[in-house]
Every structure is written in C-alpha cells, then in structure tokens.
JSON list of C-alpha atoms in Angstrom, two decimals:
[
{"chain": "A", "resi": 244, "resn": "MET", "atom": "CA", "xyz": [-9.81, -29.54, 3.03]},
{"chain": "A", "resi": 245, "resn": "THR", "atom": "CA", "xyz": [-13.44, -30.95, 2.60]},
{"chain": "A", "resi": 246, "resn": "PHE", "atom": "CA", "xyz": [-14.62, -29.16, 5.67]},
{"chain": "A", "resi": 247, "resn": "THR", "atom": "CA", "xyz": [-15.03, -25.31, 5.55]},
{"chain": "A", "resi": 248, "resn": "PRO", "atom": "CA", "xyz": [-13.74, -23.36, 8.55]},
{"chain": "A", "resi": 249, "resn": "LYS", "atom": "CA", "xyz": [-15.65, -21.10, 10.48]},
{"chain": "A", "resi": 250, "resn": "LEU", "atom": "CA", "xyz": [-14.77, -18.06, 12.24]},
{"chain": "A", "resi": 251, "resn": "TYR", "atom": "CA", "xyz": [-16.80, -16.77, 14.64]},
{"chain": "A", "resi": 252, "resn": "PHE", "atom": "CA", "xyz": [-16.10, -12.96, 15.09]},
{"chain": "A", "resi": 253, "resn": "SER", "atom": "CA", "xyz": [-17.08, -9.86, 16.31]},
{"chain": "A", "resi": 254, "resn": "PRO", "atom": "CA", "xyz": [-16.53, -6.80, 13.94]},
{"chain": "A", "resi": 255, "resn": "GLY", "atom": "CA", "xyz": [-13.74, -4.73, 15.04]},
{"chain": "A", "resi": 256, "resn": "ALA", "atom": "CA", "xyz": [-12.73, -7.37, 17.73]},
{"chain": "A", "resi": 257, "resn": "VAL", "atom": "CA", "xyz": [-9.46, -8.96, 18.07]},
{"chain": "A", "resi": 258, "resn": "SER", "atom": "CA", "xyz": [-10.80, -11.61, 15.59]},
{"chain": "A", "resi": 259, "resn": "MET", "atom": "CA", "xyz": [-9.98, -9.23, 13.05]},
{"chain": "A", "resi": 260, "resn": "ALA", "atom": "CA", "xyz": [-6.54, -10.43, 13.02]},
{"chain": "A", "resi": 261, "resn": "THR", "atom": "CA", "xyz": [-7.71, -14.06, 12.43]},
{"chain": "A", "resi": 262, "resn": "HIS", "atom": "CA", "xyz": [-10.28, -12.77, 9.67]},
{"chain": "A", "resi": 263, "resn": "MET", "atom": "CA", "xyz": [-7.03, -11.00, 7.95]},
{"chain": "A", "resi": 264, "resn": "ALA", "atom": "CA", "xyz": [-5.16, -14.13, 8.27]},
{"chain": "A", "resi": 265, "resn": "LEU", "atom": "CA", "xyz": [-7.84, -16.26, 6.52]},
{"chain": "A", "resi": 266, "resn": "GLU", "atom": "CA", "xyz": [-8.01, -13.87, 3.72]},
{"chain": "A", "resi": 267, "resn": "GLU", "atom": "CA", "xyz": [-4.39, -14.13, 3.20]},
{"chain": "A", "resi": 268, "resn": "THR", "atom": "CA", "xyz": [-4.11, -17.88, 2.88]},
{"chain": "A", "resi": 269, "resn": "GLY", "atom": "CA", "xyz": [-6.88, -17.96, 0.24]},
{"chain": "A", "resi": 270, "resn": "ILE", "atom": "CA", "xyz": [-8.69, -20.77, 1.70]},
{"chain": "A", "resi": 271, "resn": "THR", "atom": "CA", "xyz": [-12.71, -21.07, 1.50]},
{"chain": "A", "resi": 272, "resn": "TYR", "atom": "CA", "xyz": [-14.02, -20.25, 5.09]},
{"chain": "A", "resi": 273, "resn": "THR", "atom": "CA", "xyz": [-17.26, -18.75, 6.45]},
{"chain": "A", "resi": 274, "resn": "LEU", "atom": "CA", "xyz": [-18.38, -16.27, 9.19]},
{"chain": "A", "resi": 275, "resn": "GLU", "atom": "CA", "xyz": [-20.37, -16.51, 11.93]},
{"chain": "A", "resi": 276, "resn": "PRO", "atom": "CA", "xyz": [-20.83, -13.16, 13.48]},
{"chain": "A", "resi": 277, "resn": "VAL", "atom": "CA", "xyz": [-21.13, -13.15, 17.53]},
{"chain": "A", "resi": 278, "resn": "LEU", "atom": "CA", "xyz": [-21.74, -9.04, 18.28]},
{"chain": "A", "resi": 279, "resn": "ILE", "atom": "CA", "xyz": [-20.14, -8.35, 21.56]},
{"chain": "A", "resi": 280, "resn": "SER", "atom": "CA", "xyz": [-22.24, -5.19, 21.63]},
{"chain": "A", "resi": 281, "resn": "GLU", "atom": "CA", "xyz": [-25.31, -7.40, 22.03]},
{"chain": "A", "resi": 282, "resn": "GLY", "atom": "CA", "xyz": [-23.62, -9.78, 24.52]},
{"chain": "A", "resi": 283, "resn": "GLN", "atom": "CA", "xyz": [-23.88, -12.71, 21.93]},
{"chain": "A", "resi": 284, "resn": "GLN", "atom": "CA", "xyz": [-20.56, -14.28, 23.31]},
{"chain": "A", "resi": 285, "resn": "LEU", "atom": "CA", "xyz": [-22.35, -14.86, 26.49]},
{"chain": "A", "resi": 286, "resn": "THR", "atom": "CA", "xyz": [-25.34, -16.82, 25.20]},
{"chain": "A", "resi": 287, "resn": "GLU", "atom": "CA", "xyz": [-25.62, -20.46, 25.90]},
{"chain": "A", "resi": 288, "resn": "ARG", "atom": "CA", "xyz": [-25.11, -21.24, 22.46]},
{"chain": "A", "resi": 289, "resn": "TYR", "atom": "CA", "xyz": [-21.76, -19.45, 21.77]},
{"chain": "A", "resi": 290, "resn": "ARG", "atom": "CA", "xyz": [-20.45, -20.73, 25.04]},
{"chain": "A", "resi": 291, "resn": "ARG", "atom": "CA", "xyz": [-21.09, -24.46, 23.44]},
{"chain": "A", "resi": 292, "resn": "VAL", "atom": "CA", "xyz": [-18.41, -23.31, 21.03]},
{"chain": "A", "resi": 293, "resn": "HIS", "atom": "CA", "xyz": [-16.36, -21.47, 23.55]},
{"chain": "A", "resi": 294, "resn": "PRO", "atom": "CA", "xyz": [-17.19, -21.93, 26.93]},
{"chain": "A", "resi": 295, "resn": "LEU", "atom": "CA", "xyz": [-15.16, -18.82, 28.06]},
{"chain": "A", "resi": 296, "resn": "GLY", "atom": "CA", "xyz": [-17.37, -16.60, 25.81]},
{"chain": "A", "resi": 297, "resn": "ARG", "atom": "CA", "xyz": [-14.38, -15.16, 24.21]},
{"chain": "A", "resi": 298, "resn": "LEU", "atom": "CA", "xyz": [-13.56, -14.52, 20.61]},
{"chain": "A", "resi": 299, "resn": "PRO", "atom": "CA", "xyz": [-12.12, -15.42, 17.98]},
{"chain": "A", "resi": 300, "resn": "ALA", "atom": "CA", "xyz": [-13.17, -19.10, 17.78]},
{"chain": "A", "resi": 301, "resn": "LEU", "atom": "CA", "xyz": [-12.32, -21.28, 14.73]},
{"chain": "A", "resi": 302, "resn": "GLU", "atom": "CA", "xyz": [-14.13, -24.24, 13.52]},
{"chain": "A", "resi": 303, "resn": "VAL", "atom": "CA", "xyz": [-11.33, -26.24, 11.95]},
{"chain": "A", "resi": 304, "resn": "GLU", "atom": "CA", "xyz": [-13.31, -29.55, 11.61]},
{"chain": "A", "resi": 305, "resn": "LEU", "atom": "CA", "xyz": [-16.81, -30.62, 12.23]},
{"chain": "A", "resi": 306, "resn": "GLY", "atom": "CA", "xyz": [-17.01, -30.33, 16.10]},
{"chain": "A", "resi": 307, "resn": "VAL", "atom": "CA", "xyz": [-13.43, -29.25, 16.61]},
{"chain": "A", "resi": 308, "resn": "VAL", "atom": "CA", "xyz": [-12.59, -25.80, 17.60]},
{"chain": "A", "resi": 309, "resn": "LEU", "atom": "CA", "xyz": [-9.24, -23.82, 17.89]},
{"chain": "A", "resi": 310, "resn": "THR", "atom": "CA", "xyz": [-8.92, -20.56, 20.04]},
{"chain": "A", "resi": 311, "resn": "GLU", "atom": "CA", "xyz": [-6.75, -18.40, 20.81]},
{"chain": "A", "resi": 312, "resn": "THR", "atom": "CA", "xyz": [-5.02, -15.53, 18.68]},
{"chain": "A", "resi": 313, "resn": "PRO", "atom": "CA", "xyz": [-1.72, -17.08, 18.59]},
{"chain": "A", "resi": 314, "resn": "ALA", "atom": "CA", "xyz": [-2.74, -20.77, 17.88]},
{"chain": "A", "resi": 315, "resn": "LEU", "atom": "CA", "xyz": [-5.10, -19.33, 15.27]},
{"chain": "A", "resi": 316, "resn": "LEU", "atom": "CA", "xyz": [-2.46, -17.44, 13.23]},
{"chain": "A", "resi": 317, "resn": "GLY", "atom": "CA", "xyz": [0.24, -20.46, 13.78]},
{"chain": "A", "resi": 318, "resn": "TYR", "atom": "CA", "xyz": [-2.25, -22.97, 12.56]},
{"chain": "A", "resi": 319, "resn": "LEU", "atom": "CA", "xyz": [-3.62, -21.11, 9.40]},
{"chain": "A", "resi": 320, "resn": "ALA", "atom": "CA", "xyz": [0.25, -20.01, 8.51]},
{"chain": "A", "resi": 321, "resn": "ASP", "atom": "CA", "xyz": [0.97, -23.83, 8.58]},
{"chain": "A", "resi": 322, "resn": "LEU", "atom": "CA", "xyz": [-2.03, -24.58, 6.11]},
{"chain": "A", "resi": 323, "resn": "VAL", "atom": "CA", "xyz": [-0.11, -22.77, 3.14]},
{"chain": "A", "resi": 324, "resn": "PRO", "atom": "CA", "xyz": [3.30, -22.88, 4.19]},
{"chain": "A", "resi": 325, "resn": "ALA", "atom": "CA", "xyz": [4.58, -21.43, 0.46]},
{"chain": "A", "resi": 326, "resn": "PHE", "atom": "CA", "xyz": [2.90, -18.42, 1.27]},
{"chain": "A", "resi": 327, "resn": "GLN", "atom": "CA", "xyz": [5.46, -18.31, 4.39]},
{"chain": "A", "resi": 328, "resn": "LEU", "atom": "CA", "xyz": [3.01, -16.01, 6.35]},
{"chain": "A", "resi": 329, "resn": "LEU", "atom": "CA", "xyz": [5.10, -16.80, 9.48]},
{"chain": "A", "resi": 330, "resn": "PRO", "atom": "CA", "xyz": [8.75, -18.34, 9.71]},
{"chain": "A", "resi": 331, "resn": "ASP", "atom": "CA", "xyz": [8.86, -22.12, 9.52]},
{"chain": "A", "resi": 332, "resn": "GLY", "atom": "CA", "xyz": [10.99, -22.57, 12.86]},
{"chain": "A", "resi": 333, "resn": "GLY", "atom": "CA", "xyz": [13.97, -21.80, 14.36]},
{"chain": "A", "resi": 334, "resn": "LEU", "atom": "CA", "xyz": [14.79, -18.28, 15.99]},
{"chain": "A", "resi": 335, "resn": "GLY", "atom": "CA", "xyz": [12.34, -16.71, 13.45]},
{"chain": "A", "resi": 336, "resn": "ARG", "atom": "CA", "xyz": [9.27, -18.60, 14.63]},
{"chain": "A", "resi": 337, "resn": "ALA", "atom": "CA", "xyz": [10.43, -18.14, 18.18]},
{"chain": "A", "resi": 338, "resn": "ARG", "atom": "CA", "xyz": [10.57, -14.14, 17.50]},
{"chain": "A", "resi": 339, "resn": "ALA", "atom": "CA", "xyz": [7.16, -14.66, 15.96]},
{"chain": "A", "resi": 340, "resn": "ASN", "atom": "CA", "xyz": [5.63, -16.23, 18.94]},
{"chain": "A", "resi": 341, "resn": "GLU", "atom": "CA", "xyz": [7.37, -14.02, 21.17]},
{"chain": "A", "resi": 342, "resn": "TRP", "atom": "CA", "xyz": [5.46, -11.03, 19.41]},
{"chain": "A", "resi": 343, "resn": "MET", "atom": "CA", "xyz": [2.34, -12.79, 19.59]},
{"chain": "A", "resi": 344, "resn": "SER", "atom": "CA", "xyz": [2.61, -13.75, 22.98]},
{"chain": "A", "resi": 345, "resn": "LEU", "atom": "CA", "xyz": [3.17, -9.87, 24.37]},
{"chain": "A", "resi": 346, "resn": "LEU", "atom": "CA", "xyz": [-0.11, -8.80, 22.07]},
{"chain": "A", "resi": 347, "resn": "SER", "atom": "CA", "xyz": [-1.87, -11.63, 23.61]},
{"chain": "A", "resi": 348, "resn": "SER", "atom": "CA", "xyz": [-0.86, -11.52, 27.27]},
{"chain": "A", "resi": 349, "resn": "ALA", "atom": "CA", "xyz": [0.04, -8.01, 27.81]},
{"chain": "A", "resi": 350, "resn": "VAL", "atom": "CA", "xyz": [-1.65, -5.38, 25.17]},
{"chain": "A", "resi": 351, "resn": "HIS", "atom": "CA", "xyz": [-4.57, -6.93, 24.94]},
{"chain": "A", "resi": 352, "resn": "VAL", "atom": "CA", "xyz": [-4.95, -7.30, 28.61]},
{"chain": "A", "resi": 353, "resn": "ALA", "atom": "CA", "xyz": [-4.39, -3.81, 29.02]},
{"chain": "A", "resi": 354, "resn": "PHE", "atom": "CA", "xyz": [-6.91, -2.69, 26.51]},
{"chain": "A", "resi": 355, "resn": "ILE", "atom": "CA", "xyz": [-9.59, -4.97, 28.14]},
{"chain": "A", "resi": 356, "resn": "SER", "atom": "CA", "xyz": [-9.00, -3.53, 31.44]},
{"chain": "A", "resi": 357, "resn": "PHE", "atom": "CA", "xyz": [-10.48, -0.01, 30.31]},
{"chain": "A", "resi": 358, "resn": "TYR", "atom": "CA", "xyz": [-12.52, -1.29, 27.69]},
{"chain": "A", "resi": 359, "resn": "ARG", "atom": "CA", "xyz": [-14.39, -4.30, 29.67]},
{"chain": "A", "resi": 360, "resn": "PRO", "atom": "CA", "xyz": [-13.52, -3.51, 33.18]},
{"chain": "A", "resi": 361, "resn": "ASP", "atom": "CA", "xyz": [-16.34, -5.83, 34.06]},
{"chain": "A", "resi": 362, "resn": "ARG", "atom": "CA", "xyz": [-14.53, -8.60, 32.84]},
{"chain": "A", "resi": 363, "resn": "TYR", "atom": "CA", "xyz": [-12.52, -8.10, 35.97]},
{"chain": "A", "resi": 364, "resn": "THR", "atom": "CA", "xyz": [-14.50, -7.11, 38.82]},
{"chain": "A", "resi": 365, "resn": "GLU", "atom": "CA", "xyz": [-18.31, -6.03, 39.45]},
{"chain": "A", "resi": 366, "resn": "SER", "atom": "CA", "xyz": [-17.31, -3.14, 41.94]},
{"chain": "A", "resi": 367, "resn": "ASP", "atom": "CA", "xyz": [-17.98, 0.37, 40.40]},
{"chain": "A", "resi": 368, "resn": "ALA", "atom": "CA", "xyz": [-14.95, 1.88, 42.03]},
{"chain": "A", "resi": 369, "resn": "ALA", "atom": "CA", "xyz": [-12.64, -0.88, 40.86]},
{"chain": "A", "resi": 370, "resn": "GLN", "atom": "CA", "xyz": [-13.86, -0.53, 37.43]},
{"chain": "A", "resi": 371, "resn": "ALA", "atom": "CA", "xyz": [-13.60, 3.21, 37.26]},
{"chain": "A", "resi": 372, "resn": "ALA", "atom": "CA", "xyz": [-9.94, 2.72, 38.54]},
{"chain": "A", "resi": 373, "resn": "LEU", "atom": "CA", "xyz": [-9.18, 0.24, 35.75]},
{"chain": "A", "resi": 374, "resn": "LYS", "atom": "CA", "xyz": [-10.50, 2.53, 33.16]},
{"chain": "A", "resi": 375, "resn": "PHE", "atom": "CA", "xyz": [-8.22, 5.28, 34.31]},
{"chain": "A", "resi": 376, "resn": "ASP", "atom": "CA", "xyz": [-5.39, 3.39, 34.61]},
{"chain": "A", "resi": 377, "resn": "GLY", "atom": "CA", "xyz": [-5.76, 0.92, 31.89]},
{"chain": "A", "resi": 378, "resn": "LYS", "atom": "CA", "xyz": [-5.65, 3.44, 29.00]},
{"chain": "A", "resi": 379, "resn": "GLN", "atom": "CA", "xyz": [-2.44, 4.88, 29.88]},
{"chain": "A", "resi": 380, "resn": "ARG", "atom": "CA", "xyz": [-1.16, 1.22, 30.54]},
{"chain": "A", "resi": 381, "resn": "PHE", "atom": "CA", "xyz": [-2.34, 0.49, 27.17]},
{"chain": "A", "resi": 382, "resn": "PHE", "atom": "CA", "xyz": [-0.77, 3.15, 25.43]},
{"chain": "A", "resi": 383, "resn": "ASP", "atom": "CA", "xyz": [2.51, 2.75, 27.40]},
{"chain": "A", "resi": 384, "resn": "LEU", "atom": "CA", "xyz": [2.66, -0.75, 25.94]},
{"chain": "A", "resi": 385, "resn": "LEU", "atom": "CA", "xyz": [2.06, 0.71, 22.68]},
{"chain": "A", "resi": 386, "resn": "ARG", "atom": "CA", "xyz": [5.17, 2.85, 23.15]},
{"chain": "A", "resi": 387, "resn": "TYR", "atom": "CA", "xyz": [7.10, -0.20, 24.21]},
{"chain": "A", "resi": 388, "resn": "VAL", "atom": "CA", "xyz": [6.18, -1.94, 20.72]},
{"chain": "A", "resi": 389, "resn": "GLU", "atom": "CA", "xyz": [7.26, 1.44, 19.09]},
{"chain": "A", "resi": 390, "resn": "LYS", "atom": "CA", "xyz": [10.71, 1.18, 20.57]},
{"chain": "A", "resi": 391, "resn": "ARG", "atom": "CA", "xyz": [11.01, -2.58, 19.39]},
{"chain": "A", "resi": 392, "resn": "LEU", "atom": "CA", "xyz": [9.68, -1.98, 15.88]},
{"chain": "A", "resi": 393, "resn": "PRO", "atom": "CA", "xyz": [12.31, -1.58, 12.75]},
{"chain": "A", "resi": 394, "resn": "ASP", "atom": "CA", "xyz": [12.68, 1.68, 11.14]},
{"chain": "A", "resi": 395, "resn": "ALA", "atom": "CA", "xyz": [11.94, -0.24, 7.70]},
{"chain": "A", "resi": 396, "resn": "GLY", "atom": "CA", "xyz": [10.48, -3.08, 6.38]},
{"chain": "A", "resi": 397, "resn": "PHE", "atom": "CA", "xyz": [8.08, -5.28, 8.53]},
{"chain": "A", "resi": 398, "resn": "VAL", "atom": "CA", "xyz": [8.13, -6.36, 12.18]},
{"chain": "A", "resi": 399, "resn": "LEU", "atom": "CA", "xyz": [10.16, -9.63, 11.50]},
{"chain": "A", "resi": 400, "resn": "GLY", "atom": "CA", "xyz": [12.20, -8.20, 8.54]},
{"chain": "A", "resi": 401, "resn": "GLU", "atom": "CA", "xyz": [11.81, -7.46, 4.97]},
{"chain": "A", "resi": 402, "resn": "ARG", "atom": "CA", "xyz": [8.76, -10.28, 4.51]},
{"chain": "A", "resi": 403, "resn": "TYR", "atom": "CA", "xyz": [5.16, -9.38, 5.69]},
{"chain": "A", "resi": 404, "resn": "SER", "atom": "CA", "xyz": [4.00, -11.84, 8.27]},
{"chain": "A", "resi": 405, "resn": "LEU", "atom": "CA", "xyz": [0.86, -12.60, 10.26]},
{"chain": "A", "resi": 406, "resn": "VAL", "atom": "CA", "xyz": [2.25, -10.96, 13.22]},
{"chain": "A", "resi": 407, "resn": "ASP", "atom": "CA", "xyz": [2.16, -7.57, 11.25]},
{"chain": "A", "resi": 408, "resn": "ALA", "atom": "CA", "xyz": [-1.76, -8.00, 11.03]},
{"chain": "A", "resi": 409, "resn": "TYR", "atom": "CA", "xyz": [-2.04, -9.00, 14.53]},
{"chain": "A", "resi": 410, "resn": "LEU", "atom": "CA", "xyz": [-0.18, -5.59, 15.49]},
{"chain": "A", "resi": 411, "resn": "ALA", "atom": "CA", "xyz": [-2.17, -3.58, 13.02]},
{"chain": "A", "resi": 412, "resn": "VAL", "atom": "CA", "xyz": [-5.40, -4.25, 15.22]},
{"chain": "A", "resi": 413, "resn": "PHE", "atom": "CA", "xyz": [-4.03, -2.75, 18.29]},
{"chain": "A", "resi": 414, "resn": "PHE", "atom": "CA", "xyz": [-2.98, 0.48, 16.43]},
{"chain": "A", "resi": 415, "resn": "LEU", "atom": "CA", "xyz": [-6.41, 0.74, 15.11]},
{"chain": "A", "resi": 416, "resn": "TRP", "atom": "CA", "xyz": [-7.69, 0.48, 18.57]},
{"chain": "A", "resi": 417, "resn": "ALA", "atom": "CA", "xyz": [-5.66, 3.24, 19.93]},
{"chain": "A", "resi": 418, "resn": "ARG", "atom": "CA", "xyz": [-6.79, 5.23, 17.00]},
{"chain": "A", "resi": 419, "resn": "ARG", "atom": "CA", "xyz": [-10.51, 4.71, 17.71]},
{"chain": "A", "resi": 420, "resn": "PHE", "atom": "CA", "xyz": [-10.05, 5.83, 21.15]},
{"chain": "A", "resi": 421, "resn": "GLU", "atom": "CA", "xyz": [-8.14, 8.82, 20.09]},
{"chain": "A", "resi": 422, "resn": "LEU", "atom": "CA", "xyz": [-4.95, 8.06, 21.68]},
{"chain": "A", "resi": 423, "resn": "PRO", "atom": "CA", "xyz": [-1.89, 10.15, 20.62]},
{"chain": "A", "resi": 424, "resn": "VAL", "atom": "CA", "xyz": [-1.03, 7.50, 17.65]},
{"chain": "A", "resi": 425, "resn": "ALA", "atom": "CA", "xyz": [1.12, 10.28, 16.14]},
{"chain": "A", "resi": 426, "resn": "GLU", "atom": "CA", "xyz": [3.76, 9.72, 18.84]},
{"chain": "A", "resi": 427, "resn": "LEU", "atom": "CA", "xyz": [4.17, 6.16, 17.21]},
{"chain": "A", "resi": 428, "resn": "PRO", "atom": "CA", "xyz": [6.19, 6.86, 13.84]},
{"chain": "A", "resi": 429, "resn": "ARG", "atom": "CA", "xyz": [7.48, 3.26, 13.47]},
{"chain": "A", "resi": 430, "resn": "TYR", "atom": "CA", "xyz": [4.09, 1.72, 14.28]},
{"chain": "A", "resi": 431, "resn": "SER", "atom": "CA", "xyz": [2.12, 4.28, 12.05]},
{"chain": "A", "resi": 432, "resn": "ARG", "atom": "CA", "xyz": [4.57, 3.50, 9.06]},
{"chain": "A", "resi": 433, "resn": "LEU", "atom": "CA", "xyz": [3.96, -0.25, 9.81]},
{"chain": "A", "resi": 434, "resn": "VAL", "atom": "CA", "xyz": [0.24, -0.08, 9.87]},
{"chain": "A", "resi": 435, "resn": "GLY", "atom": "CA", "xyz": [0.30, 1.98, 6.79]},
{"chain": "A", "resi": 436, "resn": "ALA", "atom": "CA", "xyz": [2.23, -0.97, 4.94]},
{"chain": "A", "resi": 437, "resn": "VAL", "atom": "CA", "xyz": [-0.32, -3.46, 6.46]},
{"chain": "A", "resi": 438, "resn": "LEU", "atom": "CA", "xyz": [-3.71, -1.84, 5.53]},
{"chain": "A", "resi": 439, "resn": "PRO", "atom": "CA", "xyz": [-3.66, -1.71, 1.78]},
{"chain": "A", "resi": 440, "resn": "ARG", "atom": "CA", "xyz": [-2.86, -5.24, 1.37]},
{"chain": "A", "resi": 441, "resn": "PRO", "atom": "CA", "xyz": [-5.71, -7.02, -0.41]},
{"chain": "A", "resi": 442, "resn": "ALA", "atom": "CA", "xyz": [-6.61, -9.56, 1.98]},
{"chain": "A", "resi": 443, "resn": "VAL", "atom": "CA", "xyz": [-6.58, -7.12, 5.02]},
{"chain": "A", "resi": 444, "resn": "ARG", "atom": "CA", "xyz": [-8.75, -4.57, 2.88]},
{"chain": "A", "resi": 445, "resn": "ARG", "atom": "CA", "xyz": [-10.98, -7.59, 2.27]},
{"chain": "A", "resi": 446, "resn": "ALA", "atom": "CA", "xyz": [-11.24, -8.35, 5.78]},
{"chain": "A", "resi": 447, "resn": "LEU", "atom": "CA", "xyz": [-12.22, -4.66, 6.86]},
{"chain": "A", "resi": 448, "resn": "GLU", "atom": "CA", "xyz": [-14.64, -4.14, 4.12]},
{"chain": "A", "resi": 449, "resn": "GLN", "atom": "CA", "xyz": [-16.46, -7.53, 5.02]},
{"chain": "A", "resi": 450, "resn": "GLU", "atom": "CA", "xyz": [-16.45, -6.28, 8.83]},
{"chain": "A", "resi": 451, "resn": "GLY", "atom": "CA", "xyz": [-17.67, -2.71, 7.91]},
{"chain": "A", "resi": 452, "resn": "PHE", "atom": "CA", "xyz": [-14.49, -1.09, 8.41]},
{"chain": "A", "resi": 453, "resn": "GLY", "atom": "CA", "xyz": [-13.79, -0.26, 4.84]},
{"chain": "A", "resi": 454, "resn": "HIS", "atom": "CA", "xyz": [-13.08, 3.17, 5.98]},
{"chain": "A", "resi": 455, "resn": "LEU", "atom": "CA", "xyz": [-9.88, 2.52, 8.11]},
{"chain": "A", "resi": 456, "resn": "TYR", "atom": "CA", "xyz": [-8.17, 1.91, 4.84]},
{"chain": "A", "resi": 457, "resn": "ALA", "atom": "CA", "xyz": [-9.12, 5.01, 3.06]},
{"chain": "A", "resi": 458, "resn": "ALA", "atom": "CA", "xyz": [-8.13, 6.90, 6.52]},
{"chain": "A", "resi": 459, "resn": "SER", "atom": "CA", "xyz": [-4.59, 5.33, 6.15]},
{"chain": "A", "resi": 460, "resn": "VAL", "atom": "CA", "xyz": [-3.67, 6.69, 2.61]}
]
C-alpha cells in the first residue's frame, strides 16, 4: 500500500472504533483531528471530505473517502485477512454485520438524540423532549445488547473481533454519562476484556483517554 490512509476523527467520538481497528491492523496511517466540540465537522473544509459533516471518514486512496463505521471496519478487516478481525463470510460475517447495523442504526441514533438533539430539530421544546427520552432509549438499547451478549468470550465467539471494539465505545459513553452500567454485567465483562488490548490502549492514549483503560483494571 503506497498511499497512507488518513482517519478523520474527533477524540472520544464513534470514530474511536475505527481508530482501534486501524491499530489492530498494524498498517501505517495518519490522524486528522476534526473537533466536534468546536464545530469543525461543519466547516466547508471538512464538508469537502464528508458532505454530511459526520465522523469518521477514512481516506483510503488519494481523493477516495470511505465513511460509515460498519463499512470502515469491514474494509480494514479485509486488508489483513490473516488477522481474522471479522469472520470471512457466511453466517459469521452476517452476524457481525447484524451487530454493526444495530449499533449504527439504533444504538448510536438513540445516543445522538439526547447528546446532539440539534441534529434533528431547531425547536427548543423538541430538543428538551429528545434529551429527556433519548437517554432512556439509549440505555434500554444497551440493556437489549446485554441480553444478547454471551456469558464468556467475545460477542461473536471465543475470538476477538472489531465488533467488540465498536461495542466498547457505547459502553464508555454510557459510563461517561453516569448511566448505571453496573446493571450490565455481561457488557462490563466484555469491555473489560477489550480495553487491555495493546491496539485499543494505543488508540485510547492517542485520543487522550488512556485513563479509561486505567479505570477498567
């Protein structure tokens, strides 16, 4: 690979899952911060990268940008098939896609509804309602995740996959917002197995969240 991929990310955002995945692959890449806290994702400069102003985005070839976390995780896993970061195909890959679709289309959407309600409406009253209801919807979905997780191993079986990294991001968000994650013992156990991975630790440290690993051990 002659072109060095570039990840557009914001520290602590869902782009963290792709950052973890890049570290797992071992390929050379560069980071381009786009700070959501400063609205940089809405600038004209970044909209030339991603017209919707969303993160993450990964420039995989010169001028070729890939977006959407499930697509990015699948792409990166396929770059290093020997690492088996996702199942090769069949039911295993379909199950991985099922999990990633749930996280992107339901869990993340519920989180955004209370964290960034302005994305959906300019009405102050509507935003207040989204903040009130969205946090509960988000945690209800984490409870659903909890019920589906196995008692041991990782989400797809005995082997770690990039789906586990993706799941960890939402758990960390719930903990950040002081939601009762103690009620999610399977999820807590899973994240406790994910965070000590060297690749995950490197990504956390690069984003300024090395303390999250320390808090898990």
